[in-house]
Tab-separated table of N, CA and C in Angstrom:
chain	number	residue	atom	x	y	z
A	1	ALA	N	28.148	163.862	417.171
A	1	ALA	CA	27.886	162.425	416.939
A	1	ALA	C	28.635	161.658	417.990
A	2	LEU	N	29.950	162.109	418.345
A	2	LEU	CA	30.668	161.352	419.215
A	2	LEU	C	30.032	161.434	420.645
A	3	SER	N	29.541	162.626	420.998
A	3	SER	CA	29.072	162.786	422.299
A	3	SER	C	27.642	162.083	422.477
A	4	LEU	N	26.972	161.984	421.369
A	4	LEU	CA	25.767	161.190	421.361
A	4	LEU	C	26.097	159.595	421.564
A	5	LEU	N	27.074	159.100	420.906
A	5	LEU	CA	27.614	157.742	420.960
A	5	LEU	C	27.972	157.434	422.472
A	6	PHE	N	28.626	158.526	423.094
A	6	PHE	CA	29.148	158.235	424.439
A	6	PHE	C	27.955	158.221	425.377
A	7	LYS	N	26.917	159.060	425.211
A	7	LYS	CA	25.768	159.060	426.028
A	7	LYS	C	24.935	157.730	425.792
A	8	ILE	N	24.984	157.266	424.603
A	8	ILE	CA	24.313	155.914	424.438
A	8	ILE	C	24.996	154.839	425.055
A	9	ASP	N	26.287	154.767	424.864
A	9	ASP	CA	27.040	153.812	425.486
A	9	ASP	C	26.960	153.761	427.057
A	10	ASN	N	26.686	154.862	427.625
A	10	ASN	CA	26.598	155.116	429.058
A	10	ASN	C	25.310	155.210	429.595
A	11	HIS	N	24.269	154.723	428.709
A	11	HIS	CA	22.861	154.507	429.102
A	11	HIS	C	22.174	155.769	429.749
A	12	GLN	N	22.446	156.869	428.919
A	12	GLN	CA	21.896	158.075	429.614
A	12	GLN	C	20.497	158.473	429.011
A	13	PHE	N	19.967	157.566	428.273
A	13	PHE	CA	18.518	157.699	427.625
A	13	PHE	C	17.719	156.525	428.037
A	14	ASP	N	17.516	156.452	429.480
A	14	ASP	CA	16.689	155.320	429.905
A	14	ASP	C	15.202	155.392	429.676
A	15	GLN	N	14.746	156.650	429.591
A	15	GLN	CA	13.250	156.758	429.430
A	15	GLN	C	12.750	156.098	428.092
A	16	ARG	N	11.671	155.312	428.218
A	16	ARG	CA	11.080	154.790	427.097
A	16	ARG	C	9.658	155.076	426.951
A	17	ASP	N	9.301	155.334	425.741
A	17	ASP	CA	7.854	155.664	425.441
A	17	ASP	C	7.355	154.772	424.394
A	18	THR	N	6.187	154.481	424.155
A	18	THR	CA	5.757	153.787	422.995
A	18	THR	C	5.723	154.848	421.802
A	19	ILE	N	6.559	154.525	420.807
A	19	ILE	CA	6.752	155.377	419.582
A	19	ILE	C	6.123	154.658	418.395
A	20	CYS	N	5.333	155.474	417.681
A	20	CYS	CA	4.886	154.997	416.332
A	20	CYS	C	5.950	155.376	415.231
A	21	ILE	N	6.520	154.338	414.727
A	21	ILE	CA	7.580	154.506	413.660
A	21	ILE	C	7.155	155.168	412.355
A	22	ASN	N	5.633	154.869	412.150
A	22	ASN	CA	5.032	155.539	411.017
A	22	ASN	C	5.030	157.017	411.210
A	23	ASP	N	4.877	157.632	412.414
A	23	ASP	CA	4.923	158.994	412.748
A	23	ASP	C	6.359	159.657	412.450
A	24	ILE	N	7.315	158.831	412.754
A	24	ILE	CA	8.697	159.299	412.429
A	24	ILE	C	9.066	159.486	411.020
A	25	ILE	N	8.525	158.434	410.338
A	25	ILE	CA	8.728	158.373	408.916
A	25	ILE	C	7.953	159.624	408.293
A	26	SER	N	6.763	159.935	408.784
A	26	SER	CA	5.964	161.011	408.265
A	26	SER	C	6.609	162.404	408.585
A	27	LYS	N	7.346	162.501	409.730
A	27	LYS	CA	8.055	163.633	410.113
A	27	LYS	C	9.240	164.015	409.256
A	28	ASN	N	9.763	162.908	408.705
A	28	ASN	CA	10.969	162.997	407.809
A	28	ASN	C	10.461	163.023	406.322
A	29	GLU	N	9.232	163.035	405.941
A	29	GLU	CA	8.801	162.787	404.619
A	29	GLU	C	9.286	163.981	403.731
A	30	GLU	N	9.044	165.225	404.340
A	30	GLU	CA	9.636	166.523	403.481
A	30	GLU	C	11.059	166.430	403.213
A	31	PHE	N	11.836	166.005	404.127
A	31	PHE	CA	13.416	165.917	403.855
A	31	PHE	C	13.596	164.846	402.956
A	32	MET	N	12.964	163.702	402.986
A	32	MET	CA	13.113	162.674	402.074
A	32	MET	C	12.838	163.151	400.784
A	33	LYS	N	11.649	163.769	400.598
A	33	LYS	CA	11.261	164.149	399.147
A	33	LYS	C	12.187	165.135	398.613
A	34	ASP	N	12.755	166.135	399.447
A	34	ASP	CA	13.651	167.141	399.003
A	34	ASP	C	14.875	166.328	398.603
A	35	GLN	N	15.480	165.503	399.387
A	35	GLN	CA	16.862	164.769	399.091
A	35	GLN	C	16.643	163.829	397.771
A	36	CYS	N	15.515	163.172	397.661
A	36	CYS	CA	15.258	162.345	396.567
A	36	CYS	C	15.176	163.154	395.316
A	37	GLU	N	14.454	164.255	395.412
A	37	GLU	CA	14.397	165.171	394.151
A	37	GLU	C	15.761	165.447	393.725
A	38	ALA	N	16.628	165.988	394.596
A	38	ALA	CA	17.999	166.423	394.238
A	38	ALA	C	18.715	165.340	393.600
A	39	LYS	N	18.543	164.125	393.903
A	39	LYS	CA	19.324	163.024	393.309
A	39	LYS	C	18.545	162.108	392.338
A	40	ASN	N	17.388	162.707	391.972
A	40	ASN	CA	16.428	162.022	391.143
A	40	ASN	C	16.124	160.610	391.592
A	41	LEU	N	15.828	160.508	392.748
A	41	LEU	CA	15.565	158.909	393.368
A	41	LEU	C	13.922	158.751	393.432
A	42	ASP	N	13.625	157.682	393.107
A	42	ASP	CA	12.357	157.139	393.205
A	42	ASP	C	12.129	156.796	394.677
A	43	LEU	N	11.130	157.434	395.372
A	43	LEU	CA	10.788	156.968	396.742
A	43	LEU	C	9.413	156.343	396.860
A	44	LYS	N	9.423	155.209	397.418
A	44	LYS	CA	8.241	154.527	397.642
A	44	LYS	C	7.966	154.052	399.003
A	45	LEU	N	6.768	154.338	399.642
A	45	LEU	CA	6.430	154.047	400.991
A	45	LEU	C	5.385	153.142	401.019
A	46	ILE	N	5.604	152.013	401.679
A	46	ILE	CA	4.437	150.970	401.851
A	46	ILE	C	4.155	150.706	403.249
A	47	GLU	N	3.071	151.056	403.613
A	47	GLU	CA	2.667	151.017	405.151
A	47	GLU	C	1.492	149.996	405.150
A	48	SER	N	1.866	148.781	405.506
A	48	SER	CA	0.773	147.718	405.692
A	48	SER	C	0.233	147.739	407.078
A	49	SER	N	0.862	148.447	407.969
A	49	SER	CA	0.337	148.415	409.401
A	49	SER	C	1.122	149.553	410.095
A	50	LYS	N	0.600	149.879	411.318
A	50	LYS	CA	1.328	150.683	412.287
A	50	LYS	C	2.419	149.872	412.967
A	51	LEU	N	3.617	150.460	413.125
A	51	LEU	CA	4.662	149.838	413.942
A	51	LEU	C	4.984	150.654	415.159
A	52	SER	N	4.717	150.075	416.283
A	52	SER	CA	5.015	150.658	417.549
A	52	SER	C	6.105	150.078	418.321
A	53	ILE	N	7.083	150.816	418.928
A	53	ILE	CA	8.146	150.174	419.642
A	53	ILE	C	8.303	151.093	420.887
A	54	ARG	N	9.064	150.430	421.844
A	54	ARG	CA	9.239	151.294	423.056
A	54	ARG	C	10.704	151.537	422.998
A	55	LEU	N	10.837	152.927	422.934
A	55	LEU	CA	12.298	153.477	423.204
A	55	LEU	C	12.208	154.988	423.430
A	56	HIS	N	13.312	155.499	423.743
A	56	HIS	CA	13.423	156.968	424.012
A	56	HIS	C	12.945	157.810	422.743
A	57	ASP	N	12.145	158.801	422.816
A	57	ASP	CA	11.701	159.411	421.563
A	57	ASP	C	12.829	160.121	420.838
A	58	ASP	N	13.766	160.760	421.397
A	58	ASP	CA	14.891	161.397	420.799
A	58	ASP	C	15.709	160.341	420.009
A	59	LEU	N	16.056	159.271	420.697
A	59	LEU	CA	16.823	158.088	420.066
A	59	LEU	C	15.980	157.641	418.832
A	60	ALA	N	14.729	157.483	418.897
A	60	ALA	CA	13.896	157.054	417.880
A	60	ALA	C	14.153	157.893	416.553
A	61	ASP	N	14.058	159.232	416.837
A	61	ASP	CA	14.329	160.107	415.620
A	61	ASP	C	15.716	160.009	415.162
A	62	VAL	N	16.753	159.923	415.936
A	62	VAL	CA	18.039	159.747	415.452
A	62	VAL	C	18.380	158.506	414.711
A	63	MET	N	17.733	157.390	415.184
A	63	MET	CA	18.006	156.083	414.656
A	63	MET	C	17.397	156.048	413.249
A	64	ILE	N	16.019	156.508	413.268
A	64	ILE	CA	15.197	156.390	411.990
A	64	ILE	C	15.856	157.374	410.910
A	65	GLY	N	16.291	158.606	411.411
A	65	GLY	CA	16.912	159.557	410.614
A	65	GLY	C	18.170	159.113	410.017
A	66	ASN	N	19.004	158.473	410.826
A	66	ASN	CA	20.244	158.031	410.326
A	66	ASN	C	20.097	156.837	409.198
A	67	LEU	N	19.139	156.025	409.382
A	67	LEU	CA	18.765	154.995	408.314
A	67	LEU	C	18.370	155.654	407.033
A	68	LEU	N	17.460	156.668	407.126
A	68	LEU	CA	16.881	157.327	405.992
A	68	LEU	C	18.003	158.106	405.241
A	69	ARG	N	18.757	158.874	405.993
A	69	ARG	CA	19.854	159.592	405.432
A	69	ARG	C	20.887	158.661	404.775
A	70	ASN	N	21.251	157.609	405.255
A	70	ASN	CA	22.058	156.599	404.756
A	70	ASN	C	21.664	156.187	403.420
A	71	ALA	N	20.347	155.900	403.255
A	71	ALA	CA	19.539	155.512	402.084
A	71	ALA	C	19.732	156.454	401.010
A	72	VAL	N	19.815	157.691	401.209
A	72	VAL	CA	20.000	158.816	400.269
A	72	VAL	C	21.470	159.019	399.871
A	73	VAL	N	22.266	159.156	400.868
A	73	VAL	CA	23.636	159.532	400.701
A	73	VAL	C	24.417	158.428	399.929
A	74	HIS	N	24.176	157.268	400.262
A	74	HIS	CA	24.891	156.053	399.552
A	74	HIS	C	24.085	155.487	398.400
A	75	ASN	N	23.163	156.399	397.837
A	75	ASN	CA	22.472	155.953	396.645
A	75	ASN	C	23.032	156.588	395.370
A	76	ASN	N	22.603	155.883	394.317
A	76	ASN	CA	23.075	156.407	392.969
A	76	ASN	C	21.981	157.477	392.438
A	77	ASN	N	22.592	158.449	391.691
A	77	ASN	CA	21.577	159.413	391.009
A	77	ASN	C	20.710	158.491	390.165
A	78	GLY	N	19.423	158.776	390.142
A	78	GLY	CA	18.444	157.951	389.471
A	78	GLY	C	18.077	156.664	390.160
A	79	GLY	N	18.495	156.387	391.378
A	79	GLY	CA	18.251	155.178	392.018
A	79	GLY	C	16.984	155.221	392.728
A	80	SER	N	16.731	154.239	393.597
A	80	SER	CA	15.441	154.095	394.293
A	80	SER	C	15.502	153.845	395.788
A	81	ILE	N	14.500	154.236	396.587
A	81	ILE	CA	14.429	153.951	397.978
A	81	ILE	C	13.001	153.376	398.211
A	82	GLU	N	12.916	152.257	399.006
A	82	GLU	CA	11.694	151.677	399.369
A	82	GLU	C	11.661	151.624	400.820
A	83	ILE	N	10.596	152.088	401.425
A	83	ILE	CA	10.375	151.994	402.844
A	83	ILE	C	9.037	151.131	403.053
A	84	GLN	N	9.329	150.082	403.857
A	84	GLN	CA	8.316	149.326	404.177
A	84	GLN	C	7.944	149.149	405.682
A	85	ILE	N	6.759	149.427	406.055
A	85	ILE	CA	6.486	149.341	407.413
A	85	ILE	C	5.340	148.287	407.607
A	86	SER	N	5.596	147.229	408.525
A	86	SER	CA	4.613	146.312	408.968
A	86	SER	C	4.471	146.421	410.388
A	87	SER	N	3.669	145.476	410.943
A	87	SER	CA	3.318	145.571	412.335
A	87	SER	C	4.523	145.182	413.307
A	88	ASN	N	5.514	144.439	412.674
A	88	ASN	CA	6.711	144.066	413.472
A	88	ASN	C	7.995	144.551	412.837
A	89	SER	N	8.123	145.303	411.821
A	89	SER	CA	9.482	145.706	411.186
A	89	SER	C	9.203	146.966	410.294
A	90	LEU	N	10.459	147.513	410.219
A	90	LEU	CA	10.675	148.623	409.191
A	90	LEU	C	11.914	148.156	408.274
A	91	THR	N	11.652	148.249	407.052
A	91	THR	CA	12.635	147.881	406.141
A	91	THR	C	12.896	148.962	405.097
A	92	ILE	N	14.139	149.329	405.021
A	92	ILE	CA	14.610	150.379	404.000
A	92	ILE	C	15.525	149.768	403.049
A	93	THR	N	15.153	149.841	401.848
A	93	THR	CA	15.860	149.260	400.814
A	93	THR	C	16.166	150.156	399.717
A	94	ASN	N	17.490	150.285	399.331
A	94	ASN	CA	17.976	151.270	398.269
A	94	ASN	C	18.903	150.582	397.457
A	95	THR	N	19.084	151.345	396.284
A	95	THR	CA	20.027	151.051	395.341
A	95	THR	C	21.309	151.653	395.778
A	96	GLY	N	22.416	151.456	395.134
A	96	GLY	CA	23.634	152.022	395.587
A	96	GLY	C	24.831	151.431	394.896
A	97	SER	N	25.764	151.099	395.754
A	97	SER	CA	27.043	150.383	395.289
A	97	SER	C	26.520	148.881	394.808
A	98	GLU	N	27.339	148.521	393.764
A	98	GLU	CA	26.725	147.241	393.269
A	98	GLU	C	27.371	146.043	394.008
A	99	LEU	N	28.156	146.455	395.009
A	99	LEU	CA	28.861	145.314	395.801
A	99	LEU	C	28.146	145.367	397.211
A	100	PRO	N	28.038	144.273	397.832
A	100	PRO	CA	27.607	144.274	399.286
A	100	PRO	C	28.456	144.930	400.198
A	101	LEU	N	27.799	145.454	401.285
A	101	LEU	CA	28.771	146.051	402.417
A	101	LEU	C	29.409	144.834	403.217
A	102	ASP	N	30.218	145.246	403.992
A	102	ASP	CA	30.983	144.205	404.867
A	102	ASP	C	30.104	143.952	406.032
A	103	GLU	N	29.205	143.060	406.027
A	103	GLU	CA	28.285	142.680	407.183
A	103	GLU	C	29.025	142.524	408.616
A	104	LYS	N	30.255	142.229	408.595
A	104	LYS	CA	31.035	141.955	409.866
A	104	LYS	C	31.408	143.449	410.379
A	105	LYS	N	31.550	144.508	409.485
A	105	LYS	CA	32.027	145.755	409.957
A	105	LYS	C	30.916	146.904	409.812
A	106	ILE	N	29.894	146.676	409.197
A	106	ILE	CA	29.079	147.766	408.867
A	106	ILE	C	28.532	148.576	410.061
A	107	PHE	N	28.426	147.809	411.170
A	107	PHE	CA	27.751	148.600	412.244
A	107	PHE	C	28.956	148.982	413.257
A	108	ASN	N	30.208	148.949	412.925
A	108	ASN	CA	31.244	149.290	413.748
A	108	ASN	C	31.376	150.793	413.670
A	109	ASP	N	31.855	151.331	414.752
A	109	ASP	CA	32.229	152.694	414.815
A	109	ASP	C	33.118	153.126	413.776
A	110	PHE	N	33.077	154.241	413.093
A	110	PHE	CA	34.053	154.695	411.972
A	110	PHE	C	34.010	154.061	410.775
A	111	TYR	N	33.140	153.032	410.514
A	111	TYR	CA	33.117	152.225	409.389
A	111	TYR	C	32.382	153.140	408.293
A	112	LYS	N	33.226	153.322	407.081
A	112	LYS	CA	32.619	154.248	406.129
A	112	LYS	C	32.663	153.462	404.755
A	113	GLY	N	31.435	153.711	404.090
A	113	GLY	CA	31.358	153.212	402.684
A	113	GLY	C	32.061	153.993	401.818
A	114	GLN	N	32.095	153.711	400.659
A	114	GLN	CA	32.807	154.306	399.604
A	114	GLN	C	32.401	155.796	399.398
A	115	LYS	N	31.183	156.094	399.436
A	115	LYS	CA	30.667	157.431	398.973
A	115	LYS	C	30.571	158.276	400.439
A	116	SER	N	31.091	157.816	401.505
A	116	SER	CA	30.762	158.428	402.780
A	116	SER	C	31.643	159.651	402.907
A	117	GLY	N	30.878	160.738	403.228
A	117	GLY	CA	31.845	162.021	403.605
A	117	GLY	C	31.686	162.267	405.008
A	118	GLY	N	30.917	161.326	405.788
A	118	GLY	CA	30.800	161.530	407.205
A	118	GLY	C	31.795	160.885	407.945
A	119	LEU	N	31.486	160.694	409.210
A	119	LEU	CA	32.447	160.168	410.254
A	119	LEU	C	32.320	158.533	410.360
A	120	GLY	N	31.269	158.085	409.686
A	120	GLY	CA	31.157	156.613	409.713
A	120	GLY	C	30.459	156.199	411.066
A	121	LEU	N	29.662	157.192	411.689
A	121	LEU	CA	28.980	156.768	412.908
A	121	LEU	C	27.427	156.455	412.775
A	122	GLY	N	26.896	156.851	411.697
A	122	GLY	CA	25.395	156.840	411.582
A	122	GLY	C	24.930	155.346	411.748
A	123	LEU	N	25.475	154.356	411.198
A	123	LEU	CA	24.927	153.097	411.294
A	123	LEU	C	25.276	152.446	412.750
A	124	ALA	N	26.475	152.906	413.252
A	124	ALA	CA	26.885	152.428	414.428
A	124	ALA	C	26.028	152.948	415.557
A	125	ILE	N	25.439	154.335	415.394
A	125	ILE	CA	24.768	154.810	416.352
A	125	ILE	C	23.223	154.210	416.321
A	126	ALA	N	22.788	154.005	415.140
A	126	ALA	CA	21.503	153.420	415.008
A	126	ALA	C	21.503	151.908	415.443
A	127	ASN	N	22.483	151.217	415.218
A	127	ASN	CA	22.673	149.784	415.864
A	127	ASN	C	22.732	149.803	417.394
A	128	LYS	N	23.420	150.682	417.889
A	128	LYS	CA	23.620	150.808	419.441
A	128	LYS	C	22.251	151.143	420.029
A	129	ILE	N	21.534	152.110	419.407
A	129	ILE	CA	20.124	152.412	419.981
A	129	ILE	C	19.332	151.111	419.966
A	130	ALA	N	19.256	150.426	418.746
A	130	ALA	CA	18.550	149.298	418.519
A	130	ALA	C	18.834	148.300	419.662
A	131	ILE	N	20.087	147.986	419.838
A	131	ILE	CA	20.495	146.899	420.807
A	131	ILE	C	20.104	147.335	422.155
A	132	GLN	N	20.269	148.612	422.619
A	132	GLN	CA	19.840	149.013	423.952
A	132	GLN	C	18.449	148.959	424.214
A	133	HIS	N	17.611	148.984	423.132
A	133	HIS	CA	16.148	148.841	423.275
A	133	HIS	C	15.512	147.453	422.832
A	134	ASP	N	16.363	146.379	422.861
A	134	ASP	CA	16.056	145.065	422.577
A	134	ASP	C	15.458	144.932	421.260
A	135	LEU	N	16.107	145.697	420.223
A	135	LEU	CA	15.596	145.627	418.771
A	135	LEU	C	16.775	145.128	418.020
A	136	GLN	N	16.372	144.598	416.778
A	136	GLN	CA	17.517	144.090	415.941
A	136	GLN	C	17.538	144.909	414.715
A	137	LEU	N	18.706	145.273	414.214
A	137	LEU	CA	18.945	145.899	413.090
A	137	LEU	C	19.876	145.083	412.191
A	138	ASN	N	19.275	144.566	411.058
A	138	ASN	CA	19.962	143.766	410.253
A	138	ASN	C	20.326	144.220	408.895
A	139	TYR	N	21.281	143.824	408.230
A	139	TYR	CA	21.548	144.333	406.830
A	139	TYR	C	21.719	143.115	405.905
A	140	GLN	N	21.125	143.311	404.653
A	140	GLN	CA	21.208	142.291	403.778
A	140	GLN	C	21.411	143.031	402.285
A	141	PHE	N	22.099	142.082	401.401
A	141	PHE	CA	22.259	142.669	399.984
A	141	PHE	C	21.352	141.656	399.199
A	142	LYS	N	20.293	142.146	398.665
A	142	LYS	CA	19.368	141.388	397.899
A	142	LYS	C	18.955	141.858	396.564
A	143	ASN	N	19.127	141.326	395.528
A	143	ASN	CA	18.732	141.772	394.286
A	143	ASN	C	19.498	143.148	393.820
A	144	GLN	N	20.669	143.056	394.353
A	144	GLN	CA	21.564	144.300	393.896
A	144	GLN	C	21.092	145.575	394.703
A	145	ARG	N	20.402	145.321	395.769
A	145	ARG	CA	19.924	146.497	396.757
A	145	ARG	C	20.287	146.281	398.126
A	146	HIS	N	20.648	147.227	398.895
A	146	HIS	CA	21.036	147.241	400.210
A	146	HIS	C	19.680	147.450	401.030
A	147	GLN	N	19.459	146.536	402.057
A	147	GLN	CA	18.427	146.446	402.839
A	147	GLN	C	18.662	146.421	404.333
A	148	PHE	N	18.189	147.478	405.045
A	148	PHE	CA	18.270	147.535	406.565
A	148	PHE	C	16.826	147.227	407.060
A	149	THR	N	16.823	146.267	407.962
A	149	THR	CA	15.505	145.969	408.684
A	149	THR	C	15.673	146.158	410.136
A	150	LEU	N	14.770	146.845	410.725
A	150	LEU	CA	14.565	147.064	412.127
A	150	LEU	C	13.458	146.235	412.649
A	151	SER	N	13.635	145.442	413.656
A	151	SER	CA	12.506	144.708	413.998
A	151	SER	C	12.622	144.459	415.505
A	152	SER	N	11.560	143.970	416.217
A	152	SER	CA	11.603	143.701	417.671
A	152	SER	C	11.801	142.280	417.989
């Protein structure tokens, strides 16, 4: 994770392709189903449109994978995850901590939530990828749920 962060910071992934986010979600579908089953999570996918963005294909996989893993790892047993895809955004909403995350620190390197067993780099990496590709990754706490939205 640290070497990837270094490579991203040094713009070593300049190639950009048009990537369909729906396809990346589909590639991760089996992983998500297995993880959700293990934690008894309700998974809902709402695709109202195709979302295509220009970025490096490997970084797209990393960014979306980090967001999906985050929704599972920081969720409560018996909770829920909702993935919404529209023509201009991807929103991942999940139950979890009943308190909002620190919006000023959440995308910082090594910031860890209460349930994190990781290094605290997943959201930092996702955000750096988004920034380098002129995308926005935002966090909100709405209706007792954590919501991450990726938009162009």
